[in-house]
Structure formats: structure tokens, C-alpha cells
Steps between C-alpha positions, in 0.01 A plus 500: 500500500900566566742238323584358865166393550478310195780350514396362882167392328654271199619247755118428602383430157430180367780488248773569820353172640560296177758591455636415853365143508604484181871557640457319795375181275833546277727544835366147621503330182842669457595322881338192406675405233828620631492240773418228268781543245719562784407190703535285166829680404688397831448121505666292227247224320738252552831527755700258343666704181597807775665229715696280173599834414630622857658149477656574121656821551680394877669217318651752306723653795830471434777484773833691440760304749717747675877389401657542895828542366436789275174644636537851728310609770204586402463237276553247796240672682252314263567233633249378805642512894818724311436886648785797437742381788497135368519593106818726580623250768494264224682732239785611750553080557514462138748745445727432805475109464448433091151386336268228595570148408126448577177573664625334780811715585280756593517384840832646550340866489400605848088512577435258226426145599347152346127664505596812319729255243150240452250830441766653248640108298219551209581906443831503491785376306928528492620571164210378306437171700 
């Protein structure tokens, strides 16, 4: 017999077939518990401690007020409803017509009204305010 032929044969014996169910019984064992520990892994026991600690580490933000009479472009940018053409709008005013008394002066810089003023009051700040 040529080494091809047995070779061809050892798949038919009884030991090839152990040994496949053998691996085939691992392979879904293996699945099995795969999809157990991962189902079990994914959902907390209890919600609560994920949420107190969501809760813990917002109240932790801090907000840095932006100082309008010192603060350059970009920097006014930050600010919300305050794009490139407003932030250097509001530098050029600044420099032609002095610093801010307050919040409120704003007004006198073209393309910013009462509605940007309200959404910016609680970031921003003149000299420290």
C-alpha cells in the first residue's frame, strides 16, 4: 500500500471519529458557555451604583467663565451662539470702544442681541465678576 492511500484511510477509522465528536462536543461546550458569561457580563445586578456614579463624577464639572474683557477669539468662541465673525466682532469693539462694564454691554457689538446675552450670563464674566 503507497503512503497516500493510508493516509486517505486513517480518516475512516474509528479513532478519526472520536476524535471528531470529541471536538465537535468541546466546540459547543466551548459556544455554550461563551454566551452565558457573556450574557451575565453585560447586565449590571443592580443599576443603581452605575447611575450614583454617572451622577458623582458630572457634579464634578467645573466651569471656567470666559473673562469678555480679556478673553481672544478663540477663547470667545467657547462660548454658545458666539462663532469666528462674532468672537472677533467682539474683540475689534473692545479695542476700538474700551472693555465691558458688563454682560450686558455686549449689546453694543453688532449680531449680538438679548438671546445671545441670556444663553452666554452663566459662562461668562468681566474682570472676574
Amino acid at each position: 500500500m503507497n503512503q497516500r492511500a493510508e493516509q486517505a484511510d486513517w480518516a475512516r477509522t474509528p479513532a478519526a471519529g472520536f476524535a471528531a465528536a470529541l471536538l465537535g462536543l468541546a466546540s459547543i461546550t466551548g459556544i455554550a458557555w461563551s454566551l452565558v458569561h457573556t450574557q451575565s457580563a453585560s447586565v449590571p445586578a443592580d443599576p443603581q451604583p452605575v447611575a450614583s456614579l454617572v451622577a458623582s463624577e458630572t457634579s464634578r464639572i467645573v466651569v471656567h467663565l470666559v473673562d469678555l474683557n480679556s478673553a481672544n477669539a478663540a477663547e470667545l468662541e467657547l462660548l454658545p451662539g458666539i462663532g469666528p465673525v462674532t468672537a472677533e466682532a467682539i474683540v475689534r469693539d473692545r479695542t476700538e470702544n474700551g472693555g465691558f462694564a458688563s454682560i450686558d454691554d455686549l449689546d453694543r457689538v453688532r449680531g449680538i442681541g438679548p438671546k445671545t446675552i441670556a444663553g452666554i450670563r452663566d459662562r461668562a464674566t468681566i474682570g472676574g465678576d
